[in-house]
PDB file of C-alpha atoms in Angstrom:
ATOM      1  CA  VAL A   1      -5.369  17.197 -13.364  1.00 58.00           C
ATOM      2  CA  ARG A   2      -2.322  17.619 -11.338  1.00 68.00           C
ATOM      3  CA  PRO A   3      -3.178  20.491  -8.853  1.00 77.00           C
ATOM      4  CA  LEU A   4       0.429  21.518  -8.119  1.00 73.00           C
ATOM      5  CA  ALA A   5       1.550  21.576 -11.759  1.00 71.00           C
ATOM      6  CA  SER A   6      -1.565  23.329 -12.849  1.00 73.00           C
ATOM      7  CA  GLY A   7      -1.182  25.893 -10.269  1.00 78.00           C
ATOM      8  CA  GLU A   8      -4.465  25.130  -8.431  1.00 81.00           C
ATOM      9  CA  LEU A   9      -2.249  24.315  -5.373  1.00 81.00           C
ATOM     10  CA  THR A  10       0.749  26.465  -4.296  1.00 86.00           C
ATOM     11  CA  THR A  11       3.944  24.745  -3.195  1.00 87.00           C
ATOM     12  CA  LYS A  12       3.338  26.025   0.354  1.00 88.00           C
ATOM     13  CA  GLN A  13      -0.172  24.519   0.417  1.00 89.00           C
ATOM     14  CA  ALA A  14       1.147  21.309  -0.986  1.00 86.00           C
ATOM     15  CA  ILE A  15       3.789  21.034   1.712  1.00 90.00           C
ATOM     16  CA  LYS A  16       1.275  21.705   4.430  1.00 91.00           C
ATOM     17  CA  PHE A  17      -1.159  19.056   3.003  1.00 89.00           C
ATOM     18  CA  LEU A  18       1.739  16.593   2.785  1.00 88.00           C
ATOM     19  CA  LEU A  19       2.687  17.152   6.341  1.00 92.00           C
ATOM     20  CA  ILE A  20      -0.969  16.650   7.542  1.00 94.00           C
ATOM     21  CA  LEU A  21      -1.120  13.342   5.568  1.00 92.00           C
ATOM     22  CA  LEU A  22       2.268  12.179   6.894  1.00 88.00           C
ATOM     23  CA  ALA A  23       1.107  12.900  10.418  1.00 93.00           C
ATOM     24  CA  ILE A  24      -2.161  10.998  10.101  1.00 94.00           C
ATOM     25  CA  GLY A  25      -0.242   8.163   8.470  1.00 89.00           C
ATOM     26  CA  LEU A  26       2.370   8.022  11.188  1.00 90.00           C
ATOM     27  CA  PHE A  27      -0.336   8.102  13.880  1.00 92.00           C
ATOM     28  CA  ILE A  28      -1.982   5.105  12.372  1.00 91.00           C
ATOM     29  CA  LEU A  29       1.230   3.197  11.723  1.00 91.00           C
ATOM     30  CA  ILE A  30       2.483   3.412  15.391  1.00 92.00           C
ATOM     31  CA  LEU A  31      -0.768   1.749  16.436  1.00 92.00           C
ATOM     32  CA  LEU A  32       0.062  -1.347  14.380  1.00 93.00           C
ATOM     33  CA  PRO A  33       2.285  -4.372  15.319  1.00 93.00           C
ATOM     34  CA  GLU A  34       6.041  -4.005  15.040  1.00 93.00           C
ATOM     35  CA  LYS A  35       6.418  -5.865  11.705  1.00 94.00           C
ATOM     36  CA  SER A  36       3.773  -3.692  10.085  1.00 94.00           C
ATOM     37  CA  ILE A  37       5.703  -0.688  11.268  1.00 94.00           C
ATOM     38  CA  TYR A  38       8.986  -1.903   9.686  1.00 94.00           C
ATOM     39  CA  PHE A  39       7.241  -2.357   6.319  1.00 95.00           C
ATOM     40  CA  GLY A  40       5.727   1.116   6.693  1.00 93.00           C
ATOM     41  CA  ILE A  41       9.203   2.571   7.094  1.00 93.00           C
ATOM     42  CA  LEU A  42      10.332   0.560   4.095  1.00 94.00           C
ATOM     43  CA  ALA A  43       7.512   1.983   2.075  1.00 92.00           C
ATOM     44  CA  MET A  44       8.275   5.524   3.048  1.00 91.00           C
ATOM     45  CA  ALA A  45      11.942   5.066   1.943  1.00 93.00           C
ATOM     46  CA  LEU A  46      10.744   3.734  -1.461  1.00 93.00           C
ATOM     47  CA  ILE A  47       8.268   6.570  -1.890  1.00 91.00           C
ATOM     48  CA  VAL A  48      11.084   9.084  -1.551  1.00 90.00           C
ATOM     49  CA  ILE A  49      13.260   7.163  -4.208  1.00 93.00           C
ATOM     50  CA  TYR A  50      10.387   6.657  -6.683  1.00 92.00           C
ATOM     51  CA  PRO A  51      10.487  10.038  -8.479  1.00 87.00           C
ATOM     52  CA  LEU A  52      14.111   9.641  -9.220  1.00 92.00           C
ATOM     53  CA  ILE A  53      13.540   6.341 -11.000  1.00 94.00           C
ATOM     54  CA  LYS A  54      11.786   8.131 -13.881  1.00 89.00           C
ATOM     55  CA  ARG A  55      15.033   9.858 -14.689  1.00 90.00           C
ATOM     56  CA  TYR A  56      17.135   6.792 -14.907  1.00 92.00           C
ATOM     57  CA  SER A  57      14.958   3.883 -16.015  1.00 94.00           C
ATOM     58  CA  TYR A  58      12.229   3.123 -18.469  1.00 95.00           C
ATOM     59  CA  TYR A  59      10.530   0.912 -15.805  1.00 96.00           C
ATOM     60  CA  PRO A  60       9.350   3.273 -12.973  1.00 95.00           C
ATOM     61  CA  GLN A  61       6.008   1.454 -13.140  1.00 97.00           C
ATOM     62  CA  LEU A  62       7.750  -1.683 -11.784  1.00 97.00           C
ATOM     63  CA  PHE A  63       9.335   0.249  -8.935  1.00 96.00           C
ATOM     64  CA  LEU A  64       5.923   1.768  -8.299  1.00 96.00           C
ATOM     65  CA  GLY A  65       4.408  -1.689  -8.104  1.00 96.00           C
ATOM     66  CA  PHE A  66       6.941  -2.809  -5.416  1.00 96.00           C
ATOM     67  CA  THR A  67       6.384   0.511  -3.524  1.00 95.00           C
ATOM     68  CA  PHE A  68       2.611   1.042  -3.915  1.00 93.00           C
ATOM     69  CA  ASN A  69       1.627  -2.422  -2.797  1.00 96.00           C
ATOM     70  CA  ILE A  70       3.728  -2.886   0.383  1.00 95.00           C
ATOM     71  CA  GLY A  71       0.504  -2.266   2.153  1.00 94.00           C
ATOM     72  CA  VAL A  72      -0.289  -5.830   1.551  1.00 96.00           C
ATOM     73  CA  PHE A  73       2.215  -6.807   4.197  1.00 96.00           C
ATOM     74  CA  ILE A  74       1.395  -3.974   6.536  1.00 95.00           C
ATOM     75  CA  ALA A  75      -2.179  -5.264   6.536  1.00 94.00           C
ATOM     76  CA  TRP A  76      -1.221  -8.845   6.752  1.00 95.00           C
ATOM     77  CA  TYR A  77       1.065  -8.344   9.850  1.00 95.00           C
ATOM     78  CA  SER A  78      -1.663  -6.252  11.437  1.00 93.00           C
ATOM     79  CA  VAL A  79      -3.722  -9.375  11.839  1.00 92.00           C
ATOM     80  CA  GLU A  80      -1.278 -12.237  11.597  1.00 91.00           C
ATOM     81  CA  LYS A  81       2.022 -12.903  13.157  1.00 89.00           C
ATOM     82  CA  TYR A  82       3.311 -15.419  10.529  1.00 91.00           C
ATOM     83  CA  ILE A  83       3.987 -15.144   6.786  1.00 90.00           C
ATOM     84  CA  SER A  84       2.366 -17.264   4.190  1.00 93.00           C
ATOM     85  CA  PHE A  85       2.174 -17.540   0.361  1.00 95.00           C
ATOM     86  CA  VAL A  86      -1.203 -15.588   0.524  1.00 96.00           C
ATOM     87  CA  PRO A  87       0.193 -12.075   1.056  1.00 97.00           C
ATOM     88  CA  ILE A  88       3.237 -12.901  -1.272  1.00 97.00           C
ATOM     89  CA  LEU A  89       0.886 -13.918  -4.058  1.00 98.00           C
ATOM     90  CA  ILE A  90      -1.366 -10.961  -3.517  1.00 97.00           C
ATOM     91  CA  TYR A  91       1.723  -8.662  -3.583  1.00 98.00           C
ATOM     92  CA  ILE A  92       2.885 -10.181  -6.774  1.00 98.00           C
ATOM     93  CA  SER A  93      -0.597  -9.888  -8.465  1.00 98.00           C
ATOM     94  CA  ALA A  94      -0.743  -6.264  -7.325  1.00 98.00           C
ATOM     95  CA  ILE A  95       2.660  -5.446  -8.806  1.00 98.00           C
ATOM     96  CA  PHE A  96       1.700  -6.743 -12.257  1.00 98.00           C
ATOM     97  CA  TRP A  97      -1.696  -4.997 -12.059  1.00 98.00           C
ATOM     98  CA  THR A  98      -0.018  -1.770 -11.113  1.00 97.00           C
ATOM     99  CA  ILE A  99       2.507  -1.992 -13.980  1.00 97.00           C
ATOM    100  CA  GLY A 100      -0.490  -2.464 -16.366  1.00 97.00           C
ATOM    101  CA  TYR A 101      -2.774   0.355 -15.137  1.00 96.00           C
ATOM    102  CA  ASP A 102       0.130   2.797 -14.665  1.00 96.00           C
ATOM    103  CA  THR A 103       1.411   2.058 -18.118  1.00 97.00           C
ATOM    104  CA  ILE A 104      -1.974   3.008 -19.559  1.00 97.00           C
ATOM    105  CA  TYR A 105      -1.819   6.214 -17.387  1.00 95.00           C
ATOM    106  CA  ALA A 106       1.699   6.970 -18.630  1.00 95.00           C
ATOM    107  CA  HIS A 107       0.534   7.002 -22.271  1.00 96.00           C
ATOM    108  CA  GLN A 108      -1.192  10.232 -21.489  1.00 93.00           C
ATOM    109  CA  ASP A 109       2.166  11.982 -20.999  1.00 90.00           C
ATOM    110  CA  LYS A 110       4.388  10.071 -23.455  1.00 92.00           C
ATOM    111  CA  LYS A 111       4.770  13.027 -25.847  1.00 89.00           C
ATOM    112  CA  ASP A 112       5.742  15.505 -23.111  1.00 87.00           C
ATOM    113  CA  ASP A 113       7.919  12.816 -21.407  1.00 88.00           C
ATOM    114  CA  LYS A 114       9.959  12.401 -24.528  1.00 87.00           C
ATOM    115  CA  LYS A 115      10.553  16.034 -24.692  1.00 87.00           C
ATOM    116  CA  ILE A 116      11.639  16.457 -21.077  1.00 88.00           C
ATOM    117  CA  GLY A 117      13.549  13.154 -20.759  1.00 88.00           C
ATOM    118  CA  VAL A 118      11.151  11.360 -18.309  1.00 91.00           C
ATOM    119  CA  LYS A 119      11.109   7.636 -18.870  1.00 94.00           C
ATOM    120  CA  SER A 120       8.228   5.177 -18.619  1.00 95.00           C
ATOM    121  CA  THR A 121       6.957   1.708 -19.649  1.00 96.00           C
ATOM    122  CA  ALA A 122       4.697   3.534 -22.087  1.00 96.00           C
ATOM    123  CA  LEU A 123       7.862   4.609 -23.968  1.00 96.00           C
ATOM    124  CA  ALA A 124       9.591   1.283 -23.416  1.00 96.00           C
ATOM    125  CA  PHE A 125       6.662  -0.853 -24.673  1.00 96.00           C
ATOM    126  CA  GLY A 126       5.665   1.462 -27.418  1.00 94.00           C
ATOM    127  CA  ASP A 127       3.451  -0.151 -30.072  1.00 94.00           C
ATOM    128  CA  LYS A 128       3.711  -3.583 -28.268  1.00 97.00           C
ATOM    129  CA  THR A 129       1.994  -2.095 -25.107  1.00 97.00           C
ATOM    130  CA  LYS A 130      -1.248  -3.945 -25.527  1.00 97.00           C
ATOM    131  CA  ASP A 131       0.440  -7.367 -26.194  1.00 97.00           C
ATOM    132  CA  ILE A 132       2.697  -6.866 -23.163  1.00 97.00           C
ATOM    133  CA  LEU A 133      -0.229  -5.722 -20.872  1.00 97.00           C
ATOM    134  CA  ARG A 134      -2.230  -8.896 -21.719  1.00 97.00           C
ATOM    135  CA  TYR A 135       0.601 -10.951 -20.307  1.00 97.00           C
ATOM    136  CA  LEU A 136       1.049  -8.710 -17.330  1.00 97.00           C
ATOM    137  CA  TYR A 137      -2.657  -9.069 -16.529  1.00 97.00           C
ATOM    138  CA  LYS A 138      -2.692 -12.737 -16.972  1.00 97.00           C
ATOM    139  CA  ILE A 139       0.074 -13.024 -14.463  1.00 98.00           C
ATOM    140  CA  ALA A 140      -1.871 -10.796 -12.044  1.00 98.00           C
ATOM    141  CA  ILE A 141      -5.079 -12.792 -12.423  1.00 97.00           C
ATOM    142  CA  PHE A 142      -3.170 -16.114 -12.076  1.00 97.00           C
ATOM    143  CA  SER A 143      -1.481 -14.847  -8.929  1.00 98.00           C
ATOM    144  CA  ILE A 144      -4.641 -13.603  -7.173  1.00 98.00           C
ATOM    145  CA  ALA A 145      -6.409 -16.965  -7.977  1.00 97.00           C
ATOM    146  CA  LEU A 146      -3.376 -18.750  -6.483  1.00 98.00           C
ATOM    147  CA  ALA A 147      -3.731 -16.603  -3.417  1.00 97.00           C
ATOM    148  CA  GLY A 148      -7.320 -17.642  -3.140  1.00 97.00           C
ATOM    149  CA  LEU A 149      -6.454 -21.301  -3.409  1.00 97.00           C
ATOM    150  CA  ASN A 150      -3.765 -20.982  -0.696  1.00 96.00           C
ATOM    151  CA  ALA A 151      -6.261 -19.188   1.499  1.00 95.00           C
ATOM    152  CA  ASN A 152      -8.826 -21.915   0.978  1.00 95.00           C
ATOM    153  CA  LEU A 153     -11.521 -19.553  -0.275  1.00 97.00           C
ATOM    154  CA  ASN A 154     -14.669 -20.882  -1.608  1.00 96.00           C
ATOM    155  CA  ILE A 155     -16.006 -20.938  -5.192  1.00 96.00           C
ATOM    156  CA  LEU A 156     -17.511 -17.479  -4.944  1.00 97.00           C
ATOM    157  CA  PHE A 157     -14.078 -15.936  -4.887  1.00 97.00           C
ATOM    158  CA  PHE A 158     -13.035 -17.496  -8.133  1.00 97.00           C
ATOM    159  CA  ILE A 159     -16.276 -16.579  -9.819  1.00 96.00           C
ATOM    160  CA  VAL A 160     -15.718 -12.921  -8.862  1.00 97.00           C
ATOM    161  CA  VAL A 161     -12.091 -13.090 -10.046  1.00 96.00           C
ATOM    162  CA  PHE A 162     -13.280 -14.518 -13.384  1.00 95.00           C
ATOM    163  CA  PHE A 163     -15.671 -11.577 -13.924  1.00 95.00           C
ATOM    164  CA  ALA A 164     -13.206  -9.020 -12.612  1.00 95.00           C
ATOM    165  CA  SER A 165     -10.638 -10.159 -15.223  1.00 95.00           C
ATOM    166  CA  PHE A 166     -12.977  -8.933 -17.917  1.00 93.00           C
ATOM    167  CA  ASN A 167     -12.437  -5.395 -16.632  1.00 91.00           C
ATOM    168  CA  LEU A 168      -8.772  -5.704 -17.191  1.00 94.00           C
ATOM    169  CA  PHE A 169      -8.889  -7.107 -20.669  1.00 94.00           C
ATOM    170  CA  GLN A 170     -11.576  -4.757 -21.834  1.00 92.00           C
ATOM    171  CA  GLN A 171      -9.077  -1.950 -20.914  1.00 92.00           C
ATOM    172  CA  ILE A 172      -6.608  -3.386 -23.289  1.00 94.00           C
ATOM    173  CA  ASP A 173      -9.049  -4.220 -26.015  1.00 94.00           C
ATOM    174  CA  ASN A 174     -10.720  -0.759 -25.955  1.00 95.00           C
ATOM    175  CA  VAL A 175      -8.189   1.716 -24.904  1.00 96.00           C
ATOM    176  CA  ASP A 176      -6.900   4.264 -27.420  1.00 96.00           C
ATOM    177  CA  LEU A 177      -3.310   4.776 -26.300  1.00 96.00           C
ATOM    178  CA  ASP A 178      -3.075   7.992 -28.400  1.00 95.00           C
ATOM    179  CA  SER A 179      -5.912   9.600 -26.523  1.00 96.00           C
ATOM    180  CA  PRO A 180      -4.991  11.044 -23.182  1.00 94.00           C
ATOM    181  CA  ASP A 181      -8.694  11.357 -22.205  1.00 95.00           C
ATOM    182  CA  ASP A 182      -9.397   7.714 -22.955  1.00 96.00           C
ATOM    183  CA  CYS A 183      -6.197   6.563 -21.185  1.00 95.00           C
ATOM    184  CA  LEU A 184      -7.442   8.387 -18.060  1.00 94.00           C
ATOM    185  CA  ARG A 185     -10.820   6.730 -18.346  1.00 95.00           C
ATOM    186  CA  LYS A 186      -9.374   3.296 -18.633  1.00 95.00           C
ATOM    187  CA  PHE A 187      -6.971   4.089 -15.686  1.00 95.00           C
ATOM    188  CA  LYS A 188      -9.854   5.067 -13.530  1.00 95.00           C
ATOM    189  CA  SER A 189     -11.830   1.982 -14.479  1.00 94.00           C
ATOM    190  CA  ASN A 190      -9.327  -0.093 -12.343  1.00 95.00           C
ATOM    191  CA  PHE A 191     -11.311   1.026  -9.300  1.00 95.00           C
ATOM    192  CA  ALA A 192     -14.015  -1.375 -10.339  1.00 95.00           C
ATOM    193  CA  TYR A 193     -11.454  -4.185 -10.570  1.00 96.00           C
ATOM    194  CA  GLY A 194     -10.087  -3.393  -7.061  1.00 96.00           C
ATOM    195  CA  ILE A 195     -13.581  -3.253  -5.580  1.00 96.00           C
ATOM    196  CA  LEU A 196     -14.443  -6.636  -7.207  1.00 96.00           C
ATOM    197  CA  ILE A 197     -11.335  -8.308  -5.810  1.00 96.00           C
ATOM    198  CA  PHE A 198     -11.935  -6.867  -2.386  1.00 96.00           C
ATOM    199  CA  PHE A 199     -15.611  -8.241  -2.510  1.00 96.00           C
ATOM    200  CA  GLY A 200     -14.320 -11.575  -3.786  1.00 96.00           C
ATOM    201  CA  PHE A 201     -12.075 -12.030  -0.698  1.00 96.00           C
ATOM    202  CA  ALA A 202     -14.873 -10.892   1.545  1.00 94.00           C
ATOM    203  CA  ILE A 203     -17.457 -13.413   0.202  1.00 96.00           C
ATOM    204  CA  GLY A 204     -14.814 -15.954  -0.411  1.00 94.00           C
ATOM    205  CA  CYS A 205     -14.455 -16.481   3.471  1.00 89.00           C
ATOM    206  CA  ILE A 206     -18.120 -17.167   3.985  1.00 86.00           C
TER     207      ILE A 206
END
């Protein structure tokens, strides 16, 4: 449920809440190294642009992937001073993952989006959504596995990634793209995938 659109939250309350979150985010950001701050500023600029993409492109989910996952580099430069293939591969994996789960999410609103002229990959992919998502998720899993190889993680990481991949492909196999409720359930199930990948990196360093 969107609290602002549903009326549970007034515009004034939403603005106050936004300002509080921005203040907290800014406080955390200024404590980080210089390069992390630069990526944080870039992320903010992209966040401002993102809502406009839905009006002009059928691929706002791609832009969301680039925007939403910049935190990979913010986190990387918080602990490292150099760049490597590891954060780049994680970023690529996260982008394709984002396109996948947000396309499923977008199928909730496809009928309304058509009426009001909002574009999405749900409309662009149409009946081919499941086939396309399978390719996207394969790239996401392959990229995260390569990141593990480049980071010299142990076999436990790859075992976790193997099992985590079932979560993604079960989404595609079982989702009813014409059921908003089921799309929302499958979208929320990505939390499990994210936790598993996080756990995989944690035990992969042991």
